[in-house]
Amino acid sequence: MSRPTLAVTLGDVAGIGPEITAKSLLRHPEVREVSRPVVVGDADALRNAVRAVGEDPDAVNPIASPADAADDPAVIDIVQTGPSLGHVPAGELSAEAGDGAARFVIEAVDLAKRGLVDGIVTPPLNKAAMHLGGHAWPGHTELLAHEFGVSDYSLVLSAGELSFFHLTTHVSLRQAIEDVTRERTLEVLRLMGAFARAQGSPDEPIGVAGLNPHAGENRLFGDEDADILAPAVELARAEGINAHGPLPADALIPAAVRGNWKLVAVCYHDQGHAPFKAVYGDDGVNITAGLPVVRVSVDHGTAFDIAGKGIAREASLVLALRRAAELAPGWGHVWRATNPGA
């Protein structure tokens, strides 16, 4: 099987994105064995990072298109996107860096639409910087969905065989409660069913975490679980999706960590992110389900406090690259299952 070409966006150049990209692509031959990584970003910022981690900045190879990549383990191929950002200081909030981070993502999406890359891997961006740069998106996921023109998507945290799909993500808790609707729940359960089929496990059980404590405890702690989540689960089951719940989150999530569930739907950002990061740390990645190509991201932020020092750990990005390479060849099944006319 041929190795998929992956667009690696550089992230916020004031953060650790360039450093972990340099380390991942120059020090991990296992990444090259399964993929053809091409960076989308800024060559000068990447050279600064390569120098900071003690490698040769001449390894940075600007190219016009992924088709021109040297595909050499000693070289980092990069598609230059916009003006140089080599002057942006490390560790400081910057509108220029925020604009660049969004621009790199938009260019990666364009390459994917043109069939020049098979997947997208994203080091971290800084949401505040992106907003300063004029791009008012809550994060990577929403920007990617907008650029691909999709409305049915979910942020997925994945480690090993376990995946947490989110009904809501980067909104306030008050807004998240309003956004957990029957329609949204069924939409995500359909994505999860398609994901399971693409993995060769069409009957994989899906656990749905309750919104309220004890999944509402027979309406003692709220009506949302009984009036919204339970009917959505029944609708999904009628479509052949092996969904269960709503189940108390404090029982479901520990059971999933122990290996009793592989697919879990959570209602809001911290319901999934807090336990996932506490257990898996750098062993987890962020996947966006619902896009026409696979997108995998690191599960950490820009770490301005250590940026530019060459000490950032690249483990999560290496994992993201390997996971994207693994998923890319079969990702079309996930896309077509949820978009029959595509």
GROMACS .gro file of C-alpha atoms in nm:
model
  342
    1MET     CA    1   0.000   0.000   0.000
    2SER     CA    2   0.134   0.343  -0.093
    3ARG     CA    3   0.209   0.588   0.185
    4PRO     CA    4  -0.050   0.866   0.221
    5THR     CA    5   0.064   1.225   0.176
    6LEU     CA    6  -0.010   1.426   0.489
    7ALA     CA    7  -0.029   1.805   0.511
    8VAL     CA    8   0.127   1.907   0.844
    9THR     CA    9   0.019   2.260   0.933
   10LEU     CA   10   0.281   2.445   1.137
   11GLY     CA   11   0.041   2.581   1.399
   12ASP     CA   12   0.109   2.907   1.581
   13VAL     CA   13   0.474   2.989   1.504
   14ALA     CA   14   0.509   3.163   1.842
   15GLY     CA   15   0.429   2.835   2.015
   16ILE     CA   16   0.585   2.490   2.014
   17GLY     CA   17   0.433   2.379   1.684
   18PRO     CA   18   0.746   2.442   1.474
   19GLU     CA   19   0.971   2.268   1.730
   20ILE     CA   20   0.766   1.953   1.760
   21THR     CA   21   0.730   1.945   1.382
   22ALA     CA   22   1.107   1.963   1.340
   23LYS     CA   23   1.167   1.686   1.593
   24SER     CA   24   0.892   1.464   1.457
   25LEU     CA   25   1.007   1.481   1.097
   26LEU     CA   26   1.384   1.469   1.150
   27ARG     CA   27   1.412   1.224   1.440
   28HIS     CA   28   1.135   0.971   1.385
   29PRO     CA   29   1.194   0.752   1.080
   30GLU     CA   30   0.885   0.551   1.171
   31VAL     CA   31   0.675   0.848   1.055
   32ARG     CA   32   0.837   0.834   0.711
   33GLU     CA   33   0.782   0.461   0.687
   34VAL     CA   34   0.405   0.507   0.687
   35SER     CA   35   0.351   0.852   0.533
   36ARG     CA   36   0.483   1.132   0.314
   37PRO     CA   37   0.465   1.440   0.539
   38VAL     CA   38   0.464   1.785   0.379
   39VAL     CA   39   0.458   2.089   0.607
   40VAL     CA   40   0.224   2.377   0.523
   41GLY     CA   41   0.350   2.692   0.689
   42ASP     CA   42   0.647   2.927   0.702
   43ALA     CA   43   1.000   2.821   0.609
   44ASP     CA   44   1.180   3.089   0.814
   45ALA     CA   45   0.988   3.007   1.132
   46LEU     CA   46   1.056   2.639   1.075
   47ARG     CA   47   1.429   2.705   1.024
   48ASN     CA   48   1.436   2.890   1.356
   49ALA     CA   49   1.279   2.588   1.522
   50VAL     CA   50   1.513   2.341   1.354
   51ARG     CA   51   1.804   2.547   1.482
   52ALA     CA   52   1.653   2.562   1.832
   53VAL     CA   53   1.631   2.183   1.856
   54GLY     CA   54   1.994   2.143   1.746
   55GLU     CA   55   1.940   2.033   1.387
   56ASP     CA   56   2.061   2.178   1.055
   57PRO     CA   57   1.830   2.455   0.926
   58ASP     CA   58   1.934   2.363   0.572
   59ALA     CA   59   1.710   2.059   0.617
   60VAL     CA   60   1.414   2.289   0.545
   61ASN     CA   61   1.319   2.250   0.177
   62PRO     CA   62   1.065   2.503   0.038
   63ILE     CA   63   0.849   2.356  -0.240
   64ALA     CA   64   0.563   2.486  -0.450
   65SER     CA   65   0.346   2.174  -0.426
   66PRO     CA   66   0.338   1.840  -0.240
   67ALA     CA   67   0.414   1.679  -0.574
   68ASP     CA   68   0.761   1.842  -0.559
   69ALA     CA   69   0.852   1.692  -0.219
   70ALA     CA   70   1.194   1.530  -0.184
   71ASP     CA   71   1.043   1.271   0.052
   72ASP     CA   72   1.382   1.236   0.222
   73PRO     CA   73   1.409   1.157   0.598
   74ALA     CA   74   1.685   1.418   0.626
   75VAL     CA   75   1.467   1.690   0.471
   76ILE     CA   76   1.153   1.875   0.581
   77ASP     CA   77   0.951   1.967   0.274
   78ILE     CA   78   0.741   2.280   0.327
   79VAL     CA   79   0.486   2.464   0.115
   80GLN     CA   80   0.538   2.832   0.194
   81THR     CA   81   0.205   2.997   0.275
   82GLY     CA   82   0.203   3.377   0.290
   83PRO     CA   83   0.477   3.618   0.401
   84SER     CA   84   0.768   3.522   0.625
   85LEU     CA   85   0.697   3.490   0.997
   86GLY     CA   86   1.057   3.430   1.098
   87HIS     CA   87   1.062   3.755   1.295
   88VAL     CA   88   0.771   3.661   1.525
   89PRO     CA   89   0.907   3.619   1.880
   90ALA     CA   90   0.856   3.287   2.054
   91GLY     CA   91   0.623   3.270   2.350
   92GLU     CA   92   0.428   3.589   2.280
   93LEU     CA   93   0.070   3.637   2.169
   94SER     CA   94   0.084   3.761   1.811
   95ALA     CA   95  -0.183   3.860   1.561
   96GLU     CA   96   0.061   3.777   1.280
   97ALA     CA   97   0.112   3.428   1.417
   98GLY     CA   98  -0.261   3.382   1.467
   99ASP     CA   99  -0.332   3.488   1.110
  100GLY     CA  100  -0.060   3.255   0.987
  101ALA     CA  101  -0.194   2.958   1.183
  102ALA     CA  102  -0.538   2.999   1.028
  103ARG     CA  103  -0.386   3.056   0.683
  104PHE     CA  104  -0.189   2.732   0.706
  105VAL     CA  105  -0.508   2.539   0.780
  106ILE     CA  106  -0.694   2.703   0.493
  107GLU     CA  107  -0.411   2.615   0.254
  108ALA     CA  108  -0.404   2.255   0.377
  109VAL     CA  109  -0.777   2.225   0.312
  110ASP     CA  110  -0.726   2.361  -0.039
  111LEU     CA  111  -0.455   2.102  -0.104
  112ALA     CA  112  -0.690   1.830   0.018
  113LYS     CA  113  -0.974   1.954  -0.203
  114ARG     CA  114  -0.739   1.941  -0.500
  115GLY     CA  115  -0.641   1.584  -0.419
  116LEU     CA  116  -0.278   1.673  -0.348
  117VAL     CA  117  -0.282   1.543   0.011
  118ASP     CA  118  -0.466   1.251   0.172
  119GLY     CA  119  -0.497   1.389   0.523
  120ILE     CA  120  -0.423   1.682   0.751
  121VAL     CA  121  -0.223   1.679   1.075
  122THR     CA  122  -0.232   1.987   1.297
  123PRO     CA  123   0.014   2.102   1.564
  124PRO     CA  124  -0.145   2.349   1.808
  125LEU     CA  125  -0.270   2.697   1.734
  126ASN     CA  126  -0.361   2.965   1.986
  127LYS     CA  127  -0.727   3.066   1.973
  128ALA     CA  128  -0.668   3.415   2.115
  129ALA     CA  129  -0.394   3.482   1.859
  130MET     CA  130  -0.613   3.352   1.578
  131HIS     CA  131  -0.888   3.591   1.687
  132LEU     CA  132  -0.639   3.880   1.699
  133GLY     CA  133  -0.540   3.785   1.345
  134GLY     CA  134  -0.897   3.830   1.226
  135HIS     CA  135  -1.019   3.468   1.227
  136ALA     CA  136  -1.303   3.438   1.479
  137TRP     CA  137  -1.327   3.060   1.505
  138PRO     CA  138  -1.348   2.870   1.835
  139GLY     CA  139  -1.068   2.639   1.722
  140HIS     CA  140  -0.922   2.413   1.455
  141THR     CA  141  -1.229   2.191   1.432
  142GLU     CA  142  -1.475   2.465   1.347
  143LEU     CA  143  -1.236   2.630   1.099
  144LEU     CA  144  -1.180   2.300   0.919
  145ALA     CA  145  -1.553   2.228   0.904
  146HIS     CA  146  -1.618   2.574   0.758
  147GLU     CA  147  -1.347   2.542   0.495
  148PHE     CA  148  -1.469   2.198   0.390
  149GLY     CA  149  -1.830   2.320   0.394
  150VAL     CA  150  -1.962   2.054   0.634
  151SER     CA  151  -2.208   2.092   0.919
  152ASP     CA  152  -2.221   1.735   1.055
  153TYR     CA  153  -1.894   1.676   1.239
  154SER     CA  154  -1.757   1.588   1.580
  155LEU     CA  155  -1.437   1.636   1.773
  156VAL     CA  156  -1.305   1.292   1.870
  157LEU     CA  157  -1.043   1.220   2.135
  158SER     CA  158  -0.874   0.888   2.061
  159ALA     CA  159  -0.622   0.668   2.240
  160GLY     CA  160  -0.565   0.310   2.138
  161GLU     CA  161  -0.905   0.157   2.061
  162LEU     CA  162  -1.100   0.412   2.268
  163SER     CA  163  -1.265   0.716   2.109
  164PHE     CA  164  -1.468   0.992   2.275
  165PHE     CA  165  -1.704   1.174   2.035
  166HIS     CA  166  -1.830   1.515   2.151
  167LEU     CA  167  -2.181   1.648   2.102
  168THR     CA  168  -2.053   2.000   2.174
  169THR     CA  169  -1.704   2.143   2.212
  170HIS     CA  170  -1.585   2.503   2.226
  171VAL     CA  171  -1.885   2.678   2.373
  172SER     CA  172  -1.983   2.781   2.725
  173LEU     CA  173  -2.139   2.517   2.947
  174ARG     CA  174  -2.469   2.708   2.937
  175GLN     CA  175  -2.459   2.707   2.556
  176ALA     CA  176  -2.357   2.341   2.546
  177ILE     CA  177  -2.671   2.243   2.738
  178GLU     CA  178  -2.882   2.426   2.480
  179ASP     CA  179  -2.687   2.270   2.193
  180VAL     CA  180  -2.744   1.912   2.311
  181THR     CA  181  -3.054   1.841   2.104
  182ARG     CA  182  -3.210   1.522   1.970
  183GLU     CA  183  -3.098   1.617   1.622
  184ARG     CA  184  -2.737   1.682   1.724
  185THR     CA  185  -2.720   1.363   1.929
  186LEU     CA  186  -2.854   1.152   1.643
  187GLU     CA  187  -2.615   1.325   1.401
  188VAL     CA  188  -2.314   1.229   1.616
  189LEU     CA  189  -2.442   0.875   1.670
  190ARG     CA  190  -2.463   0.836   1.291
  191LEU     CA  191  -2.102   0.954   1.262
  192MET     CA  192  -2.002   0.703   1.528
  193GLY     CA  193  -2.184   0.425   1.347
  194ALA     CA  194  -2.003   0.514   1.025
  195PHE     CA  195  -1.673   0.524   1.209
  196ALA     CA  196  -1.740   0.179   1.355
  197ARG     CA  197  -1.826   0.037   1.013
  198ALA     CA  198  -1.510   0.182   0.862
  199GLN     CA  199  -1.311   0.010   1.137
  200GLY     CA  200  -1.474  -0.322   1.046
  201SER     CA  201  -1.694  -0.333   1.360
  202PRO     CA  202  -2.046  -0.230   1.248
  203ASP     CA  203  -2.208  -0.363   1.568
  204GLU     CA  204  -1.963  -0.198   1.808
  205PRO     CA  205  -2.156  -0.081   2.118
  206ILE     CA  206  -2.174   0.296   2.163
  207GLY     CA  207  -2.213   0.437   2.513
  208VAL     CA  208  -2.386   0.774   2.548
  209ALA     CA  209  -2.293   0.971   2.860
  210GLY     CA  210  -2.574   1.145   3.041
  211LEU     CA  211  -2.578   1.522   3.051
  212ASN     CA  212  -2.682   1.547   3.416
  213PRO     CA  213  -2.549   1.368   3.725
  214HIS     CA  214  -2.658   1.001   3.723
  215ALA     CA  215  -2.807   1.061   3.376
  216GLY     CA  216  -3.084   1.260   3.542
  217GLU     CA  217  -3.178   0.994   3.802
  218ASN     CA  218  -3.533   0.954   3.668
  219ARG     CA  219  -3.572   1.332   3.629
  220LEU     CA  220  -3.457   1.414   3.981
  221PHE     CA  221  -3.161   1.607   3.839
  222GLY     CA  222  -3.304   1.739   3.514
  223ASP     CA  223  -3.518   1.634   3.219
  224GLU     CA  224  -3.264   1.652   2.936
  225ASP     CA  225  -3.151   1.292   2.960
  226ALA     CA  226  -3.504   1.156   2.940
  227ASP     CA  227  -3.641   1.406   2.689
  228ILE     CA  228  -3.342   1.452   2.456
  229LEU     CA  229  -3.074   1.186   2.485
  230ALA     CA  230  -3.292   0.879   2.539
  231PRO     CA  231  -3.516   0.944   2.235
  232ALA     CA  232  -3.210   1.010   2.017
  233VAL     CA  233  -3.060   0.678   2.127
  234GLU     CA  234  -3.383   0.499   2.036
  235LEU     CA  235  -3.387   0.665   1.693
  236ALA     CA  236  -3.027   0.558   1.635
  237ARG     CA  237  -3.105   0.201   1.738
  238ALA     CA  238  -3.394   0.198   1.491
  239GLU     CA  239  -3.136   0.279   1.221
  240GLY     CA  240  -2.921  -0.016   1.323
  241ILE     CA  241  -2.671   0.177   1.534
  242ASN     CA  242  -2.579  -0.013   1.851
  243ALA     CA  243  -2.622   0.283   2.087
  244HIS     CA  244  -2.689   0.259   2.461
  245GLY     CA  245  -2.788   0.519   2.718
  246PRO     CA  246  -2.789   0.776   2.842
  247LEU     CA  247  -2.563   0.624   3.107
  248PRO     CA  248  -2.416   0.801   3.411
  249ALA     CA  249  -2.089   0.955   3.294
  250ASP     CA  250  -1.910   0.874   3.620
  251ALA     CA  251  -1.973   0.503   3.554
  252LEU     CA  252  -1.947   0.497   3.174
  253ILE     CA  253  -1.614   0.675   3.138
  254PRO     CA  254  -1.422   0.468   3.396
  255ALA     CA  255  -1.566   0.155   3.234
  256ALA     CA  256  -1.444   0.277   2.895
  257VAL     CA  257  -1.096   0.343   3.033
  258ARG     CA  258  -1.095  -0.016   3.162
  259GLY     CA  259  -1.168  -0.137   2.810
  260ASN     CA  260  -1.539  -0.213   2.838
  261TRP     CA  261  -1.639   0.046   2.576
  262LYS     CA  262  -1.450   0.157   2.264
  263LEU     CA  263  -1.691   0.429   2.150
  264VAL     CA  264  -1.833   0.689   2.388
  265ALA     CA  265  -2.043   0.999   2.317
  266VAL     CA  266  -1.994   1.281   2.567
  267CYS     CA  267  -2.212   1.590   2.595
  268TYR     CA  268  -1.967   1.875   2.646
  269HIS     CA  269  -1.599   1.963   2.625
  270ASP     CA  270  -1.477   1.896   2.978
  271GLN     CA  271  -1.690   1.585   3.022
  272GLY     CA  272  -1.463   1.424   2.765
  273HIS     CA  273  -1.143   1.622   2.776
  274ALA     CA  274  -1.078   1.627   3.151
  275PRO     CA  275  -1.082   1.250   3.213
  276PHE     CA  276  -0.922   1.172   2.877
  277LYS     CA  277  -0.624   1.400   2.932
  278ALA     CA  278  -0.587   1.287   3.293
  279VAL     CA  279  -0.557   0.924   3.183
  280TYR     CA  280  -0.385   0.941   2.843
  281GLY     CA  281  -0.183   1.264   2.827
  282ASP     CA  282   0.053   1.248   2.527
  283ASP     CA  283  -0.087   0.908   2.431
  284GLY     CA  284  -0.402   1.066   2.290
  285VAL     CA  285  -0.486   1.251   1.971
  286ASN     CA  286  -0.773   1.463   1.843
  287ILE     CA  287  -0.957   1.346   1.529
  288THR     CA  288  -1.228   1.533   1.340
  289ALA     CA  289  -1.501   1.300   1.218
  290GLY     CA  290  -1.726   1.429   0.941
  291LEU     CA  291  -1.463   1.577   0.707
  292PRO     CA  292  -1.393   1.434   0.359
  293VAL     CA  293  -1.030   1.362   0.457
  294VAL     CA  294  -0.887   1.251   0.788
  295ARG     CA  295  -0.764   1.521   1.024
  296VAL     CA  296  -0.566   1.434   1.334
  297SER     CA  297  -0.423   1.680   1.586
  298VAL     CA  298  -0.205   1.682   1.893
  299ASP     CA  299  -0.394   1.686   2.220
  300HIS     CA  300  -0.216   1.984   2.377
  301GLY     CA  301  -0.175   2.358   2.339
  302THR     CA  302   0.089   2.601   2.219
  303ALA     CA  303   0.285   2.603   2.549
  304PHE     CA  304   0.412   2.961   2.516
  305ASP     CA  305   0.603   2.920   2.843
  306ILE     CA  306   0.854   2.680   2.684
  307ALA     CA  307   0.832   2.785   2.317
  308GLY     CA  308   1.163   2.855   2.145
  309LYS     CA  309   1.369   2.658   2.398
  310GLY     CA  310   1.384   2.336   2.198
  311ILE     CA  311   1.255   2.127   2.489
  312ALA     CA  312   0.895   2.059   2.384
  313ARG     CA  313   0.799   1.694   2.363
  314GLU     CA  314   0.693   1.572   2.020
  315ALA     CA  315   0.528   1.244   2.129
  316SER     CA  316   0.171   1.356   2.063
  317LEU     CA  317   0.254   1.485   1.714
  318VAL     CA  318   0.435   1.164   1.624
  319LEU     CA  319   0.129   0.973   1.738
  320ALA     CA  320  -0.098   1.205   1.537
  321LEU     CA  321   0.109   1.149   1.223
  322ARG     CA  322   0.102   0.773   1.264
  323ARG     CA  323  -0.271   0.770   1.341
  324ALA     CA  324  -0.348   0.985   1.034
  325ALA     CA  325  -0.140   0.751   0.816
  326GLU     CA  326  -0.332   0.455   0.956
  327LEU     CA  327  -0.676   0.610   0.902
  328ALA     CA  328  -0.624   0.790   0.570
  329PRO     CA  329  -0.655   0.492   0.333
  330GLY     CA  330  -1.000   0.394   0.464
  331TRP     CA  331  -1.132   0.737   0.551
  332GLY     CA  332  -1.346   0.752   0.238
  333HIS     CA  333  -1.570   0.485   0.390
  334VAL     CA  334  -1.645   0.713   0.687
  335TRP     CA  335  -1.714   1.008   0.460
  336ARG     CA  336  -1.939   0.819   0.218
  337ALA     CA  337  -2.130   0.648   0.498
  338THR     CA  338  -2.243   0.984   0.634
  339ASN     CA  339  -2.260   1.160   0.295
  340PRO     CA  340  -2.416   0.907   0.053
  341GLY     CA  341  -2.427   1.157  -0.232
  342ALA     CA  342  -2.059   1.255  -0.201
   0.00000   0.00000   0.00000
